[in-house]
mmCIF file of N, CA and C in Angstrom:
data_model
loop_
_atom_site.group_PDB
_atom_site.id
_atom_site.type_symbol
_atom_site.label_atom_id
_atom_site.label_comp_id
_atom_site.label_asym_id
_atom_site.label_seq_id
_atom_site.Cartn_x
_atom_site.Cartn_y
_atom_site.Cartn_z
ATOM 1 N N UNK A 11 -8.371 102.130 52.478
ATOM 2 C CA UNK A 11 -8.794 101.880 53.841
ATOM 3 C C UNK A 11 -9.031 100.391 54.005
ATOM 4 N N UNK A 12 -8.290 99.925 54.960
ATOM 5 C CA UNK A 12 -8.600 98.128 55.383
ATOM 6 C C UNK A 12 -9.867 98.158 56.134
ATOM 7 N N UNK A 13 -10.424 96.850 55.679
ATOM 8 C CA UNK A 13 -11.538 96.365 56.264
ATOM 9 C C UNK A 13 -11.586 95.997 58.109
ATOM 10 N N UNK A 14 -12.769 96.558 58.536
ATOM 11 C CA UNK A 14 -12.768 95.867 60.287
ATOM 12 C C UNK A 14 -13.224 94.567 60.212
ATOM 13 N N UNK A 15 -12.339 94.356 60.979
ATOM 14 C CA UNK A 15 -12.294 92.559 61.314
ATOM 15 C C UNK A 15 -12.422 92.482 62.338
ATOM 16 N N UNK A 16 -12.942 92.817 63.381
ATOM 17 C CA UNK A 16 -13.519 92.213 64.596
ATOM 18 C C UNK A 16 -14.149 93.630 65.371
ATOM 19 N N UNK A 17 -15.056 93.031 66.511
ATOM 20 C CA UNK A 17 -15.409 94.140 67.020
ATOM 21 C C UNK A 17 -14.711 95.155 67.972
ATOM 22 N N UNK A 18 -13.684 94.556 68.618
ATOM 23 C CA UNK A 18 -12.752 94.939 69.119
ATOM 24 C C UNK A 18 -12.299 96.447 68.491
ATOM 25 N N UNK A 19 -11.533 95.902 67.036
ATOM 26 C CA UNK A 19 -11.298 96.896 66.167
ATOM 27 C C UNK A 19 -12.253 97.854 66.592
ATOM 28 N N UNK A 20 -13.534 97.629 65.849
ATOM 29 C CA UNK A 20 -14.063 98.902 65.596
ATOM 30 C C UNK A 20 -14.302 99.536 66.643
ATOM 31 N N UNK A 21 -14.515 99.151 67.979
ATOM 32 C CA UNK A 21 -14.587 99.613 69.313
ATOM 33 C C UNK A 21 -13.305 100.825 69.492
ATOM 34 N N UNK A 22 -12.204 100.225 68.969
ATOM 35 C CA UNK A 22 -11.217 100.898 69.026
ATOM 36 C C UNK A 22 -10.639 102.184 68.089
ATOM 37 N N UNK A 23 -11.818 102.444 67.369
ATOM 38 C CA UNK A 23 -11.735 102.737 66.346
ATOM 39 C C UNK A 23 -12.804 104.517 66.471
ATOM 40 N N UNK A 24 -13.636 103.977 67.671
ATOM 41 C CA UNK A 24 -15.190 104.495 67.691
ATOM 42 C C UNK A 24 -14.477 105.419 69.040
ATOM 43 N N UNK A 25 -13.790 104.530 69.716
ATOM 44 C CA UNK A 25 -12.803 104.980 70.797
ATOM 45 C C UNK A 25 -12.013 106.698 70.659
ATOM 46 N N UNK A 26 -10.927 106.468 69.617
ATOM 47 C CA UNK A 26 -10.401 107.779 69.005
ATOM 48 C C UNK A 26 -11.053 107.998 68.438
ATOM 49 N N UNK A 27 -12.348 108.124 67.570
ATOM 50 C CA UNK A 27 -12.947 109.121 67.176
ATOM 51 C C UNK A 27 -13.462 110.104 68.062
ATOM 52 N N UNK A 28 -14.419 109.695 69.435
ATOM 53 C CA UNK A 28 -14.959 109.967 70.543
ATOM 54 C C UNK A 28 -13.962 111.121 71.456
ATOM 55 N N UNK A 29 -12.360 110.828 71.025
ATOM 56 C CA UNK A 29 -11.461 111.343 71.616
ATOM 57 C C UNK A 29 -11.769 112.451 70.699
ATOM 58 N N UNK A 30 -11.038 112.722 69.615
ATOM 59 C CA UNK A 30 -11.207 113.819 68.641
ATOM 60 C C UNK A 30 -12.917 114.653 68.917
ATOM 61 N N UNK A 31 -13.617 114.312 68.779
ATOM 62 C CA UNK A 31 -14.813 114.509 68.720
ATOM 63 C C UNK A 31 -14.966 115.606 70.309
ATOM 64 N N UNK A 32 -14.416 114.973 71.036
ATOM 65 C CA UNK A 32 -14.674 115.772 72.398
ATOM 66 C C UNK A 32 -13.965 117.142 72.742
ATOM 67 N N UNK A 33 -12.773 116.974 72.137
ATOM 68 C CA UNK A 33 -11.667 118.136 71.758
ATOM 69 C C UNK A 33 -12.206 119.318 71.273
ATOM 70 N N UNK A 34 -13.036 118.576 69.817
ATOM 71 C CA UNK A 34 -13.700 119.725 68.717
ATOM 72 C C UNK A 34 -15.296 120.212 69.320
ATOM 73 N N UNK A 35 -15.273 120.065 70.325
ATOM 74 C CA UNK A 35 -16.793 119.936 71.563
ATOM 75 C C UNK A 35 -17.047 121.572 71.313
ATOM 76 N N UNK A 36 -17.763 121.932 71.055
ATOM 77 C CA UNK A 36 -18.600 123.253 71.826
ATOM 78 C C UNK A 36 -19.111 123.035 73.120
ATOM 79 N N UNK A 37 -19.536 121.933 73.786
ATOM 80 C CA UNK A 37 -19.661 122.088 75.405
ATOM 81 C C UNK A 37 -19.085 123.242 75.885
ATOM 82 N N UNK A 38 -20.079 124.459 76.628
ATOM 83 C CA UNK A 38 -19.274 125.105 77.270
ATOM 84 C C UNK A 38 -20.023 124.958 78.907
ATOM 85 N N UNK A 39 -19.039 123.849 79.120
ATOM 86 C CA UNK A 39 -19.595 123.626 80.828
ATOM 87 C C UNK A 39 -18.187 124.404 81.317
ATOM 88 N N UNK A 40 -18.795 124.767 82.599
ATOM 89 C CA UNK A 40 -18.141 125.618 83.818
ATOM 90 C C UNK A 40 -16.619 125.965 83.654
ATOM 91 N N UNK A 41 -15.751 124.407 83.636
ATOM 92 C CA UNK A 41 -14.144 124.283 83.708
ATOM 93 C C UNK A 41 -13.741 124.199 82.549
ATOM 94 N N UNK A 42 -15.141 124.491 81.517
ATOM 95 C CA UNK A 42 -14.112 123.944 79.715
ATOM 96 C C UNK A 42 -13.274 125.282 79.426
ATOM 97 N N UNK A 43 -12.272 125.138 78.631
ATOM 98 C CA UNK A 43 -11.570 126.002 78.343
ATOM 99 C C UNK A 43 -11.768 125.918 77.182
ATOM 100 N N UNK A 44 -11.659 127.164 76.320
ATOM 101 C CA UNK A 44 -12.280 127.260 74.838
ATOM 102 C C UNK A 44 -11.040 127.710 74.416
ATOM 103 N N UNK A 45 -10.769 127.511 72.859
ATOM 104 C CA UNK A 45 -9.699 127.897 71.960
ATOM 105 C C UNK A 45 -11.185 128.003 70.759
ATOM 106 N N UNK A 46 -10.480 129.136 69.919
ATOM 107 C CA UNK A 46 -11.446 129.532 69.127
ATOM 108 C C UNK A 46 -9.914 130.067 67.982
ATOM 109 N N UNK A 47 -10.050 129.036 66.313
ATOM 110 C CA UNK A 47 -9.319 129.874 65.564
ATOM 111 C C UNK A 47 -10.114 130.223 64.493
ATOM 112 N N UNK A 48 -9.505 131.508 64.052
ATOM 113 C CA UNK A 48 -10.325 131.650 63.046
ATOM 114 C C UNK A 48 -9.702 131.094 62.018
ATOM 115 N N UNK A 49 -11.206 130.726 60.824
ATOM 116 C CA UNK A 49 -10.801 130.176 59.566
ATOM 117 C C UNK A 49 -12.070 130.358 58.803
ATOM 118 N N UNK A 50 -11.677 131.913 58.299
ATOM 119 C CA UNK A 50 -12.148 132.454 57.427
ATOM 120 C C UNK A 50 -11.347 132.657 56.040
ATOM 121 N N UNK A 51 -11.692 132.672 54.992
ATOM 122 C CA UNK A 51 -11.248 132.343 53.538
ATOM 123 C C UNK A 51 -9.092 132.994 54.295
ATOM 124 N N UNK A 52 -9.254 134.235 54.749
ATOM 125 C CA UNK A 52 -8.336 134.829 54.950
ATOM 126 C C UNK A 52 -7.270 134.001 56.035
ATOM 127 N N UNK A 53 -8.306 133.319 56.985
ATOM 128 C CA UNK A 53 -7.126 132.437 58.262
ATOM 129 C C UNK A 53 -6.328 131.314 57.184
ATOM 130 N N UNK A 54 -7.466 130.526 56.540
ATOM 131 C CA UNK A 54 -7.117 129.338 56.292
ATOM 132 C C UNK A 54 -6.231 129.783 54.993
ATOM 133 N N UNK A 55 -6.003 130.476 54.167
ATOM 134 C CA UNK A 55 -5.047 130.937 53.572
ATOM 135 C C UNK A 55 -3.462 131.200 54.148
ATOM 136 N N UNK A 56 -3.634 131.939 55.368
ATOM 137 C CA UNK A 56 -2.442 132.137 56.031
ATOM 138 C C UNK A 56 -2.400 131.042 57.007
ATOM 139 N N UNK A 57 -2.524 129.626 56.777
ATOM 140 C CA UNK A 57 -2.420 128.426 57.883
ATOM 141 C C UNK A 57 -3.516 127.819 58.636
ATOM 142 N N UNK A 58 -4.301 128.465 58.845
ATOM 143 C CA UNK A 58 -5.008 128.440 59.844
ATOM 144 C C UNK A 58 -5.570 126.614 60.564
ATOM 145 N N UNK A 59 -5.761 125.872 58.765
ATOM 146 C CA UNK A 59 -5.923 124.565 58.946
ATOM 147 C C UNK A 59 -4.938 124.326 59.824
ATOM 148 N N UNK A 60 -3.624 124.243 59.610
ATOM 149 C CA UNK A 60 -2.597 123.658 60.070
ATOM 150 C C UNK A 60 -2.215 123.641 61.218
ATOM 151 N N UNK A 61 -2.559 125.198 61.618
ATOM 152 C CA UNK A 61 -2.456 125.783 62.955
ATOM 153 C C UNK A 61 -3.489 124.728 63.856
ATOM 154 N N UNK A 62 -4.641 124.726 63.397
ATOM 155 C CA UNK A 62 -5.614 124.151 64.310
ATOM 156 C C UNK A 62 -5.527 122.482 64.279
ATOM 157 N N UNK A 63 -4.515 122.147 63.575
ATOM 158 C CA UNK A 63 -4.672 120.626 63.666
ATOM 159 C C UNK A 63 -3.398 120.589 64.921
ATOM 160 N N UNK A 64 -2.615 121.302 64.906
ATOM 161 C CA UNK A 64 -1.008 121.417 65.398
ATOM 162 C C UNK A 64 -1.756 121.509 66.708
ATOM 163 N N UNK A 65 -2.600 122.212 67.295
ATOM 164 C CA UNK A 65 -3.240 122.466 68.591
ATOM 165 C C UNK A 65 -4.040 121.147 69.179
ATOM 166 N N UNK A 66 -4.976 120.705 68.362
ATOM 167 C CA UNK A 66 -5.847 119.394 68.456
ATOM 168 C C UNK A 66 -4.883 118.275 68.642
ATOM 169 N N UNK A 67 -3.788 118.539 67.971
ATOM 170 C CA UNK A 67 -2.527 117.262 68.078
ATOM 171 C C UNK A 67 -1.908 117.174 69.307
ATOM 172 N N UNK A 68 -1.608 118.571 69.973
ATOM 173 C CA UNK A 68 -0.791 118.885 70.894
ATOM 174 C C UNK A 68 -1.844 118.909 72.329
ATOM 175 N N UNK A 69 -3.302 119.262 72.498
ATOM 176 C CA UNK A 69 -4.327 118.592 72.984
ATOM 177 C C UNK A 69 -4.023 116.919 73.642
ATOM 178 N N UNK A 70 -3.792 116.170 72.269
ATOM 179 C CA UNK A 70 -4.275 115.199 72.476
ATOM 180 C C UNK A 70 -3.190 114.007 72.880
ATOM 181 N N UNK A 71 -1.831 114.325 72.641
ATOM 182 C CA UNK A 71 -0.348 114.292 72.769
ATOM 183 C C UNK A 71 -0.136 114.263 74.697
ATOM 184 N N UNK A 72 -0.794 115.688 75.186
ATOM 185 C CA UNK A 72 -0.751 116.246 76.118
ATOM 186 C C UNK A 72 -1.854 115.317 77.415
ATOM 187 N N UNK A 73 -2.684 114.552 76.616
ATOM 188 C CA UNK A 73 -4.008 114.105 77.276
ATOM 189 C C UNK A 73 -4.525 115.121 77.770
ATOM 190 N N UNK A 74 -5.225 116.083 77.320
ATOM 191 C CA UNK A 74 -5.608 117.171 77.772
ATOM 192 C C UNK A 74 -6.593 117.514 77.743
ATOM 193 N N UNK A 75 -7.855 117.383 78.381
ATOM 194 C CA UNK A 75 -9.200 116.837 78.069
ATOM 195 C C UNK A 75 -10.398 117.987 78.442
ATOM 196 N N UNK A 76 -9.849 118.870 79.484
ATOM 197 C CA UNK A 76 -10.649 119.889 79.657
ATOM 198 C C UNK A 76 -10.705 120.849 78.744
ATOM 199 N N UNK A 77 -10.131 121.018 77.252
ATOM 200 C CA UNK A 77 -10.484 121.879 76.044
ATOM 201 C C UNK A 77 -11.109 121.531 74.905
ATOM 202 N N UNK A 78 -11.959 122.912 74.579
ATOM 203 C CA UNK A 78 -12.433 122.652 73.558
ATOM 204 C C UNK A 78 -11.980 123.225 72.088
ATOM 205 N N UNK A 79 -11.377 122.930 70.828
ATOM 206 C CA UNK A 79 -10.951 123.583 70.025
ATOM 207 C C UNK A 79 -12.322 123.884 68.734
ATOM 208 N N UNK A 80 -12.780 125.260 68.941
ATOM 209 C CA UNK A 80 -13.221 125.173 67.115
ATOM 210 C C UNK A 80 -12.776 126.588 66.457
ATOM 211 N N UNK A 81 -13.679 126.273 65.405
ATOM 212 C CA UNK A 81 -13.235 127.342 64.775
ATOM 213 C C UNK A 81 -14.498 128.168 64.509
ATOM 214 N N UNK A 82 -14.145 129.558 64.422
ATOM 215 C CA UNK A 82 -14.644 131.028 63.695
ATOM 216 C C UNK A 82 -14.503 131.205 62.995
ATOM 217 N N UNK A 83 -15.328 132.357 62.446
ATOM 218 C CA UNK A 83 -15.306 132.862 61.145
ATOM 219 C C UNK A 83 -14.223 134.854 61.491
ATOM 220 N N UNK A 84 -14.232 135.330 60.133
ATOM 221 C CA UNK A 84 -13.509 136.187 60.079
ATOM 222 C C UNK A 84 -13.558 137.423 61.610
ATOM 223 N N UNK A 85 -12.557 137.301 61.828
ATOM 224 C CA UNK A 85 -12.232 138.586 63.334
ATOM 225 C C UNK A 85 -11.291 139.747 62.801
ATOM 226 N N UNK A 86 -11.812 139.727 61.769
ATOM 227 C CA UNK A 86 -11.320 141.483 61.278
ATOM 228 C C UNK A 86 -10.285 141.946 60.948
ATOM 229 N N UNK A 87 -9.153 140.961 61.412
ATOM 230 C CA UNK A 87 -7.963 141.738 60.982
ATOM 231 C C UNK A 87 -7.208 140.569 60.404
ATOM 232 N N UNK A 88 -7.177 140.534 58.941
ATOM 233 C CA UNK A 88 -6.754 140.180 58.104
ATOM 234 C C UNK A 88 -5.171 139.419 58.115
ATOM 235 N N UNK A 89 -4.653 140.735 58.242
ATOM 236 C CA UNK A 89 -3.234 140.724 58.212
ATOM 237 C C UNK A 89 -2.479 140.013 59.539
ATOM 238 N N UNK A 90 -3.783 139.781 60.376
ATOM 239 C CA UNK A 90 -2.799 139.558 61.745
ATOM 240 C C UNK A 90 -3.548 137.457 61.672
ATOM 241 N N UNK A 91 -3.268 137.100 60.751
ATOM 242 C CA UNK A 91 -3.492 135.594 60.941
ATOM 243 C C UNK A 91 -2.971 134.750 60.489
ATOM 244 N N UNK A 92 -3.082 133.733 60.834
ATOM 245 C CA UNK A 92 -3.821 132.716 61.899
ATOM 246 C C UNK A 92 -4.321 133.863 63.146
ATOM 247 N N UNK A 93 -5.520 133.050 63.657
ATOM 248 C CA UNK A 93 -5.634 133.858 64.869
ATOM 249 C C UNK A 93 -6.191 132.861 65.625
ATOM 250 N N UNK A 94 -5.733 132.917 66.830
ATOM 251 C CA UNK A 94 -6.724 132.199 68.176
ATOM 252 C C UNK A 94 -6.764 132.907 69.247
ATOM 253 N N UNK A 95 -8.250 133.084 69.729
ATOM 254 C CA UNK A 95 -8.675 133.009 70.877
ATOM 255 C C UNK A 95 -8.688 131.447 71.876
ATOM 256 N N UNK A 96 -7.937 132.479 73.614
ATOM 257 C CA UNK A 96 -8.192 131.560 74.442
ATOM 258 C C UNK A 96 -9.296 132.043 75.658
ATOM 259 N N UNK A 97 -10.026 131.189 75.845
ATOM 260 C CA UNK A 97 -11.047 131.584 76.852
ATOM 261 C C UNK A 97 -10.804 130.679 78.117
ATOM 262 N N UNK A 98 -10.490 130.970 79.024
ATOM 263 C CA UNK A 98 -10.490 130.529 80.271
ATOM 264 C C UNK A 98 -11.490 130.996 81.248
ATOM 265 N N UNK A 99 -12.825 130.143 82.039
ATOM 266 C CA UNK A 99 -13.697 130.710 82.764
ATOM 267 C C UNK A 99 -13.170 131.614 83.536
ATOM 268 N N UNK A 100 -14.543 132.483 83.370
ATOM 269 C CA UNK A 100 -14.247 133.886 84.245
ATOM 270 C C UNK A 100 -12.645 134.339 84.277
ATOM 271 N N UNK A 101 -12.138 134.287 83.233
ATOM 272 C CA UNK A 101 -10.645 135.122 83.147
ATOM 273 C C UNK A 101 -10.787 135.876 81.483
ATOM 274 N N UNK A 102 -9.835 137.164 81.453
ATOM 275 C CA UNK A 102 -10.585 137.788 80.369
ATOM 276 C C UNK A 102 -9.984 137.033 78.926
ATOM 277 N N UNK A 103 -10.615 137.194 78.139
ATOM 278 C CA UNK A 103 -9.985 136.552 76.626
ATOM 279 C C UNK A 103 -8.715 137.141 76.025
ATOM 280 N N UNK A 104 -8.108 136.160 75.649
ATOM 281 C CA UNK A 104 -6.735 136.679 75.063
ATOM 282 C C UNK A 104 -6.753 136.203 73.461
ATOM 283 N N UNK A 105 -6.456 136.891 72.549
ATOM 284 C CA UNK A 105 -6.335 136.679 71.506
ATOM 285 C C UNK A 105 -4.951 136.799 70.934
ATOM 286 N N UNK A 106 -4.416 135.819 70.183
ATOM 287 C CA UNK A 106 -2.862 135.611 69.821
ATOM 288 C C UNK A 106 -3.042 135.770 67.942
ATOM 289 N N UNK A 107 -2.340 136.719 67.859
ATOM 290 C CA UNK A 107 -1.795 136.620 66.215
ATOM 291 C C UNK A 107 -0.555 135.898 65.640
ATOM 292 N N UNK A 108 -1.110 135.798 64.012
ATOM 293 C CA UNK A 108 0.375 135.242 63.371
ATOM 294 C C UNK A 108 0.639 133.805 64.198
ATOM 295 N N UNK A 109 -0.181 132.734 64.536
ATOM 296 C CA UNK A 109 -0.269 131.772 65.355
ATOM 297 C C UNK A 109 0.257 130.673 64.194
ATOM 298 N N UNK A 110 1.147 130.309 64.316
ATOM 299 C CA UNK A 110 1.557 129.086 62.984
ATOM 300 C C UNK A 110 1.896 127.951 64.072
ATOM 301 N N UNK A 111 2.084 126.935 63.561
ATOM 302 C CA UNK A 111 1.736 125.063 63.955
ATOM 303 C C UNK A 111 2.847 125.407 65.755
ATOM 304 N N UNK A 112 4.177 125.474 65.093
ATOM 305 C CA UNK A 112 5.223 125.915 66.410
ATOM 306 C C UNK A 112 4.034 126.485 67.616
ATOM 307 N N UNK A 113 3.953 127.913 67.185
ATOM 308 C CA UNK A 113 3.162 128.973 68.234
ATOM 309 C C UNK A 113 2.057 127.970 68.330
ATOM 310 N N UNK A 114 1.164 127.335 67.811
ATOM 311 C CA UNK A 114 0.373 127.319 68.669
ATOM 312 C C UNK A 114 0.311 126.032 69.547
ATOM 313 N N UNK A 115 1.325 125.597 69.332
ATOM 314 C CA UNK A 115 1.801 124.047 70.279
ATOM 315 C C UNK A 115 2.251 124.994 71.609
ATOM 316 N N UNK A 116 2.917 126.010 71.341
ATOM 317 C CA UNK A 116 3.430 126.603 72.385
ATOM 318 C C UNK A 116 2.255 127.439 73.652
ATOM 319 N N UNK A 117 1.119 127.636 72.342
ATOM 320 C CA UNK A 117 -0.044 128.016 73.244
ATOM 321 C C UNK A 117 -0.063 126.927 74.157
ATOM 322 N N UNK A 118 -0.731 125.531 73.824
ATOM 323 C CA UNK A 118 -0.856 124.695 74.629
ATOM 324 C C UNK A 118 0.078 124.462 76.200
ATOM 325 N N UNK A 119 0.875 123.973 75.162
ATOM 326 C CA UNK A 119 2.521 124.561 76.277
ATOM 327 C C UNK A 119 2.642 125.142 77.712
ATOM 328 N N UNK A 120 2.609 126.638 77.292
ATOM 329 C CA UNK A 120 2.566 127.519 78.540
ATOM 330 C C UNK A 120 1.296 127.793 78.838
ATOM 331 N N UNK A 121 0.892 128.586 77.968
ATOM 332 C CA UNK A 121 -0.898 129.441 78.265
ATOM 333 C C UNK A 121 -1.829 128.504 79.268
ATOM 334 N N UNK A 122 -2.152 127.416 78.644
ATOM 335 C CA UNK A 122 -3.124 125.807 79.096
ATOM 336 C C UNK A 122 -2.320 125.468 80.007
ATOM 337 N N UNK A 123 -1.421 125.045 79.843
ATOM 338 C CA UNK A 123 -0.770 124.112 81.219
ATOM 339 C C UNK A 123 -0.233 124.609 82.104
ATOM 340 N N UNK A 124 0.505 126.193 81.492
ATOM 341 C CA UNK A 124 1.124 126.585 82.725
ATOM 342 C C UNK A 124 0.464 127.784 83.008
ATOM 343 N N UNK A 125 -0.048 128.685 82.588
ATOM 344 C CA UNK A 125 -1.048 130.110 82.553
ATOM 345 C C UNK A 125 -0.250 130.773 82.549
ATOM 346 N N UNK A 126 1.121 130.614 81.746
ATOM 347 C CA UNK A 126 1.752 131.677 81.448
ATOM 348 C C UNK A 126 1.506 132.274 79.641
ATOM 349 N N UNK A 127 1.173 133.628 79.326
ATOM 350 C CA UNK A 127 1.025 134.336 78.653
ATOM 351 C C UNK A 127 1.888 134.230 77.688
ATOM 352 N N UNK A 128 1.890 134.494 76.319
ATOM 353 C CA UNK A 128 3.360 134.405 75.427
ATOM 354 C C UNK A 128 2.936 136.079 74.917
ATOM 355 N N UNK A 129 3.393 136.782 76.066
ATOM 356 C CA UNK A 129 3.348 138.313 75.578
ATOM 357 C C UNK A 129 3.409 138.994 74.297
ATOM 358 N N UNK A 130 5.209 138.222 73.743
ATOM 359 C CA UNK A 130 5.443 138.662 72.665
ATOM 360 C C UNK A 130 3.868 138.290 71.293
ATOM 361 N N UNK A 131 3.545 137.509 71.719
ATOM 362 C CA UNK A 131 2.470 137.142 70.492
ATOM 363 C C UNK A 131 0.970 137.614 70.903
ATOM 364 N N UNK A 132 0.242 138.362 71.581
ATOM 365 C CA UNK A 132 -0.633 138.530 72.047
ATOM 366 C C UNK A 132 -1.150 139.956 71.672
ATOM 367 N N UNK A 133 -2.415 139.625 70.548
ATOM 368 C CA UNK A 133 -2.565 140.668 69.737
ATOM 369 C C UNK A 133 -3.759 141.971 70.434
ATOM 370 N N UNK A 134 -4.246 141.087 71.415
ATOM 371 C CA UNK A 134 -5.360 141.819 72.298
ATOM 372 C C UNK A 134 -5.820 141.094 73.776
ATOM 373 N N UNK A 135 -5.709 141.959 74.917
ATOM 374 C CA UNK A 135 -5.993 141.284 76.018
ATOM 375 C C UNK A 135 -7.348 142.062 76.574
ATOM 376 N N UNK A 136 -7.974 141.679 76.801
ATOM 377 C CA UNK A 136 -9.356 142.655 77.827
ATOM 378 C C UNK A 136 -9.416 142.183 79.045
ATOM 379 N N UNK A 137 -9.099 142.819 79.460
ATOM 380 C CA UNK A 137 -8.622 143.462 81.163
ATOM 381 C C UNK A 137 -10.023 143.713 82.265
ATOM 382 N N UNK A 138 -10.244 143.349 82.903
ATOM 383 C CA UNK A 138 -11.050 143.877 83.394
ATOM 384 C C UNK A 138 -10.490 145.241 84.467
ATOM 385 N N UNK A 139 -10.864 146.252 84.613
ATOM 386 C CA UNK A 139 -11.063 147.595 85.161
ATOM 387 C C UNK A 139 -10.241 147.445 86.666
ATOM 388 N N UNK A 140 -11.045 146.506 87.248
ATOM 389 C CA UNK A 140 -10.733 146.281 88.374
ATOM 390 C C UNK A 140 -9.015 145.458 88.663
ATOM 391 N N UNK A 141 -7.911 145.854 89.232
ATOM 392 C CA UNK A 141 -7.121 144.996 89.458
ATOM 393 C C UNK A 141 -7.169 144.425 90.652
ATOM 394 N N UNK A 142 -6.689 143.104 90.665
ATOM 395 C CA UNK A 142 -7.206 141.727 91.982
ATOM 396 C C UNK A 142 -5.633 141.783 92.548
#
């Protein structure tokens, strides 16, 4: 690691961290949109690191500032991971399996930017009762 040489630097430095830092936010104010992966002994075995950096990358690629990415612990089904949850206020949670670096750039992609669904990958939706 090179030494900071001026303050500038480190300003710039304190800058993208602040960026990263806000991404990985638990803030859950009103318009935040939450991504939740899990990385339990079992996610992070089947990717899960990778997955969640591929998302934070594609976040930040995107300038995309109203999300928050962290991570969970184990959601039960083993076999179906990587896993992420997306939470969008007051809309119901969608949870995506088998989510690897590709898929979950693609979350960003459509789901976040465009609110389109990637059906084929969508391991659980909760619906509310009522249709609008």
């Amino acid at each position: 690691m090179s030494k900071i040489k001026s303050l500038d630097e480190l300003m710039k430095i304190r800058e993208e961290a602040e960026k990263s830092f806000n991404l990985r936010s638990t803030s859950e104010s009103e318009d935040r949109v939450q991504i939740r992966v899990g990385m339990a002994t079992c996610g992070i075995a089947s990717g899960a690191r990778e997955t969640m950096n591929a998302i934070v990358d594609e976040l930040e690629k995107e300038n995309i500032t109203n999300v928050s990415v962290t991570q969970t612990g184990c959601m039960g089904f083993c076999e179906e991971e990587p896993i992420v949850e997306v939470l969008f206020p007051d809309k119901p949670s969608v949870v995506y399996s088998l989510v690897d670096e590709e898929r979950g750039r693609e979350i960003i992609q459509k789901h976040i930017k465009q609110g389109i669904l990637l059906e084929n990958a969508i391991m659980n939706k909760s619906f509310n009762t009522a249709r609008e």
